[in-house]
Amino acid sequence: MEKSWKEAIKRVLKESDVPLHYTEISDHILARGYYATDGATPAATVNAQLSSSVKHDGEKSPFIRVGKGIFALRGVAATAVALLHEPKAETPVVEADEESSDSIIHSFGMYWQRDLVVWRSDLKMFGKQQALSKPVNFGKQKGIYILYDHHTVVYVGRAIDRPLGKRLHEHTVDRLGSRWNLFSWFGLLDVTQEGNLRESPFNSSLAALVATLEALLIESLEPPQNRKRGDDFSAIEYIQDIDPELKEREIQNTLRSIEQKMRGGA
């Protein structure tokens, strides 16, 4: 295990034959056990480490940026890739801390399962950036959501006055109650390193708003000819994590089953 995020990042990039996106780098770090963290936003931390090094250390940084969110170790192979992405003379160079999108969507979850949530008015909906990162409760998230009957869209709604968890809970008992089993959501609130939700200053350009709308449509409709979410869409996807209460129920059911079998065999 490495002593810092920076050393872990260097190790992953050294082992890779190609430049990697910062989310891939954080995936490899956690999966290979190169660095341990109890934070909820490892991908964001890796991005911050890389961007800060590139901006403040300049040519002394061991990293170079070769694309949007994509980094490599400084070296011959990495430099060759960087030249392919080098902006033309008339194109202004974007500073490292300006690379992040001003998209109004900060996080999202796709095709989360209804039966992995304990449905109540103050429900908790857990998601992780990566399998080994700290879970985040998105019950108080605000934004847009989509309900599906399997992969068929049956309803699109917004959660602003009432948080996402409350709006979804209402749809378990209203006219849509029996018509959906999956849901996706796109959140306006940012996630802190500690795993809390917070409002961020709204500072979005027209171009960013258009990019966000494009990305939302691509994610929800999944047109076959679109191979990416959309330019300038940097929201982090969270994978669903089962509610701990459901895990506890499963454990208790398993123990009761074992106890019954033992009594039957006695």
mmCIF file of C-alpha atoms in Angstrom, residues 7-149:
data_model
loop_
_atom_site.group_PDB
_atom_site.id
_atom_site.type_symbol
_atom_site.label_atom_id
_atom_site.label_comp_id
_atom_site.label_asym_id
_atom_site.label_seq_id
_atom_site.Cartn_x
_atom_site.Cartn_y
_atom_site.Cartn_z
ATOM 1 C CA GLU A 7 2.028 7.745 -5.022
ATOM 2 C CA ALA A 8 -0.900 5.407 -5.645
ATOM 3 C CA ILE A 9 -1.840 7.364 -8.776
ATOM 4 C CA LYS A 10 1.730 7.175 -10.062
ATOM 5 C CA ARG A 11 1.797 3.430 -9.488
ATOM 6 C CA VAL A 12 -1.421 2.853 -11.446
ATOM 7 C CA LEU A 13 -0.296 5.013 -14.366
ATOM 8 C CA LYS A 14 3.105 3.341 -14.389
ATOM 9 C CA GLU A 15 1.421 -0.044 -14.724
ATOM 10 C CA SER A 16 -0.845 1.123 -17.552
ATOM 11 C CA ASP A 17 0.123 1.089 -21.213
ATOM 12 C CA VAL A 18 -2.337 3.875 -22.007
ATOM 13 C CA PRO A 19 -3.519 7.103 -20.375
ATOM 14 C CA LEU A 20 -6.460 6.666 -18.014
ATOM 15 C CA HIS A 21 -9.492 8.670 -16.955
ATOM 16 C CA TYR A 22 -9.371 9.703 -13.312
ATOM 17 C CA THR A 23 -12.359 7.462 -12.490
ATOM 18 C CA GLU A 24 -10.464 4.475 -13.913
ATOM 19 C CA ILE A 25 -7.406 5.429 -11.885
ATOM 20 C CA SER A 26 -9.399 5.536 -8.656
ATOM 21 C CA ASP A 27 -11.035 2.207 -9.567
ATOM 22 C CA HIS A 28 -7.619 0.572 -9.947
ATOM 23 C CA ILE A 29 -6.263 2.121 -6.741
ATOM 24 C CA LEU A 30 -9.063 0.751 -4.600
ATOM 25 C CA ALA A 31 -9.374 -2.601 -6.388
ATOM 26 C CA ARG A 32 -5.635 -3.288 -6.116
ATOM 27 C CA GLY A 33 -5.377 -2.025 -2.544
ATOM 28 C CA TYR A 34 -2.806 0.647 -3.354
ATOM 29 C CA TYR A 35 -4.404 3.157 -0.994
ATOM 30 C CA ALA A 36 -7.125 2.905 1.639
ATOM 31 C CA THR A 37 -9.743 5.566 2.231
ATOM 32 C CA ASP A 38 -13.037 5.898 4.073
ATOM 33 C CA GLY A 39 -14.029 8.853 1.914
ATOM 34 C CA ALA A 40 -17.164 8.892 -0.241
ATOM 35 C CA THR A 41 -15.640 10.568 -3.297
ATOM 36 C CA PRO A 42 -12.399 8.792 -4.257
ATOM 37 C CA ALA A 43 -12.741 9.645 -7.958
ATOM 38 C CA ALA A 44 -13.133 13.347 -7.170
ATOM 39 C CA THR A 45 -10.110 13.166 -4.867
ATOM 40 C CA VAL A 46 -7.973 11.588 -7.587
ATOM 41 C CA ASN A 47 -9.097 14.239 -10.086
ATOM 42 C CA ALA A 48 -8.225 17.005 -7.614
ATOM 43 C CA GLN A 49 -4.784 15.505 -6.956
ATOM 44 C CA LEU A 50 -3.999 15.260 -10.669
ATOM 45 C CA SER A 51 -5.396 18.657 -11.640
ATOM 46 C CA SER A 52 -3.651 20.421 -8.773
ATOM 47 C CA SER A 53 -0.301 18.819 -9.633
ATOM 48 C CA VAL A 54 -0.609 19.692 -13.330
ATOM 49 C CA LYS A 55 -1.561 23.296 -12.585
ATOM 50 C CA HIS A 56 0.779 24.147 -9.730
ATOM 51 C CA ASP A 57 3.829 22.024 -10.548
ATOM 52 C CA GLY A 58 3.829 22.592 -14.295
ATOM 53 C CA GLU A 59 6.637 20.718 -16.015
ATOM 54 C CA LYS A 60 7.798 19.391 -12.674
ATOM 55 C CA SER A 61 4.549 17.463 -12.259
ATOM 56 C CA PRO A 62 4.890 13.719 -12.864
ATOM 57 C CA PHE A 63 1.520 13.851 -14.617
ATOM 58 C CA ILE A 64 0.263 15.335 -17.858
ATOM 59 C CA ARG A 65 -3.252 15.835 -19.104
ATOM 60 C CA VAL A 66 -3.891 14.217 -22.487
ATOM 61 C CA GLY A 67 -7.630 14.744 -22.728
ATOM 62 C CA LYS A 68 -10.665 15.775 -20.712
ATOM 63 C CA GLY A 69 -10.235 13.998 -17.392
ATOM 64 C CA ILE A 70 -7.549 11.732 -18.900
ATOM 65 C CA PHE A 71 -4.012 11.642 -17.513
ATOM 66 C CA ALA A 72 -0.695 9.879 -18.023
ATOM 67 C CA LEU A 73 2.756 9.873 -16.499
ATOM 68 C CA ARG A 74 5.084 12.382 -18.049
ATOM 69 C CA GLY A 75 7.296 10.532 -20.514
ATOM 70 C CA VAL A 76 7.911 9.752 -24.164
ATOM 71 C CA ALA A 77 4.748 7.701 -24.696
ATOM 72 C CA ALA A 78 2.591 10.134 -22.767
ATOM 73 C CA THR A 79 4.051 13.101 -24.609
ATOM 74 C CA ALA A 80 3.221 11.492 -27.932
ATOM 75 C CA VAL A 81 -0.377 11.137 -26.864
ATOM 76 C CA ALA A 82 -0.409 14.708 -25.572
ATOM 77 C CA LEU A 83 0.721 16.033 -28.948
ATOM 78 C CA LEU A 84 -2.295 14.434 -30.575
ATOM 79 C CA HIS A 85 -4.509 16.445 -28.264
ATOM 80 C CA GLU A 86 -2.494 19.650 -28.419
ATOM 81 C CA PRO A 87 -4.835 22.602 -29.157
ATOM 82 C CA LYS A 88 -4.351 24.636 -32.276
ATOM 83 C CA ALA A 89 -2.817 28.074 -32.004
ATOM 84 C CA GLU A 90 -6.150 29.858 -32.179
ATOM 85 C CA THR A 91 -7.662 27.708 -29.446
ATOM 86 C CA PRO A 92 -7.153 29.025 -25.894
ATOM 87 C CA VAL A 93 -5.583 26.591 -23.470
ATOM 88 C CA VAL A 94 -7.829 25.614 -20.569
ATOM 89 C CA GLU A 95 -6.244 25.775 -17.136
ATOM 90 C CA ALA A 96 -6.317 22.664 -15.015
ATOM 91 C CA ASP A 97 -8.821 24.009 -12.499
ATOM 92 C CA GLU A 98 -11.089 25.182 -15.287
ATOM 93 C CA GLU A 99 -11.412 21.776 -16.851
ATOM 94 C CA SER A 100 -14.167 20.636 -14.578
ATOM 95 C CA SER A 101 -17.580 21.195 -16.048
ATOM 96 C CA ASP A 102 -20.021 23.789 -14.794
ATOM 97 C CA SER A 103 -22.808 21.296 -15.370
ATOM 98 C CA ILE A 104 -25.685 21.714 -12.946
ATOM 99 C CA ILE A 105 -25.848 17.932 -12.492
ATOM 100 C CA HIS A 106 -23.233 16.695 -10.001
ATOM 101 C CA SER A 107 -24.157 13.059 -9.483
ATOM 102 C CA PHE A 108 -26.533 10.482 -10.909
ATOM 103 C CA GLY A 109 -27.643 6.869 -10.666
ATOM 104 C CA MET A 110 -28.883 4.688 -13.514
ATOM 105 C CA TYR A 111 -31.420 1.863 -13.328
ATOM 106 C CA TRP A 112 -31.457 1.504 -9.563
ATOM 107 C CA GLN A 113 -33.631 -1.357 -8.321
ATOM 108 C CA ARG A 114 -36.783 -0.574 -6.406
ATOM 109 C CA ASP A 115 -36.520 -3.719 -4.278
ATOM 110 C CA LEU A 116 -33.118 -2.695 -2.854
ATOM 111 C CA VAL A 117 -34.708 0.220 -0.970
ATOM 112 C CA VAL A 118 -36.720 0.180 2.255
ATOM 113 C CA TRP A 119 -39.686 2.331 1.261
ATOM 114 C CA ARG A 120 -40.847 4.874 3.822
ATOM 115 C CA SER A 121 -41.372 8.635 3.932
ATOM 116 C CA ASP A 122 -37.854 9.305 5.287
ATOM 117 C CA LEU A 123 -36.225 6.599 3.197
ATOM 118 C CA LYS A 124 -32.530 6.199 2.582
ATOM 119 C CA MET A 125 -31.106 5.452 -0.869
ATOM 120 C CA PHE A 126 -27.491 4.375 -0.831
ATOM 121 C CA GLY A 127 -24.981 4.632 -3.653
ATOM 122 C CA LYS A 128 -21.211 4.389 -4.056
ATOM 123 C CA GLN A 129 -18.764 5.945 -6.489
ATOM 124 C CA GLN A 130 -16.977 2.614 -6.512
ATOM 125 C CA ALA A 131 -17.498 -0.772 -4.924
ATOM 126 C CA LEU A 132 -14.973 -0.118 -2.136
ATOM 127 C CA SER A 133 -15.827 3.498 -1.379
ATOM 128 C CA LYS A 134 -18.053 4.855 1.393
ATOM 129 C CA PRO A 135 -21.811 4.712 0.655
ATOM 130 C CA VAL A 136 -23.754 7.965 0.328
ATOM 131 C CA ASN A 137 -27.406 8.415 1.270
ATOM 132 C CA PHE A 138 -29.172 10.164 -1.622
ATOM 133 C CA GLY A 139 -32.603 10.266 0.018
ATOM 134 C CA LYS A 140 -32.355 14.072 0.383
ATOM 135 C CA GLN A 141 -31.053 14.632 -3.156
ATOM 136 C CA LYS A 142 -32.805 17.111 -5.452
ATOM 137 C CA GLY A 143 -33.097 16.946 -9.218
ATOM 138 C CA ILE A 144 -34.794 14.888 -11.911
ATOM 139 C CA TYR A 145 -35.846 11.251 -11.847
ATOM 140 C CA ILE A 146 -37.147 8.637 -14.272
ATOM 141 C CA LEU A 147 -39.323 5.622 -13.471
ATOM 142 C CA TYR A 148 -39.136 2.472 -15.612
ATOM 143 C CA ASP A 149 -41.121 -0.679 -16.121
#
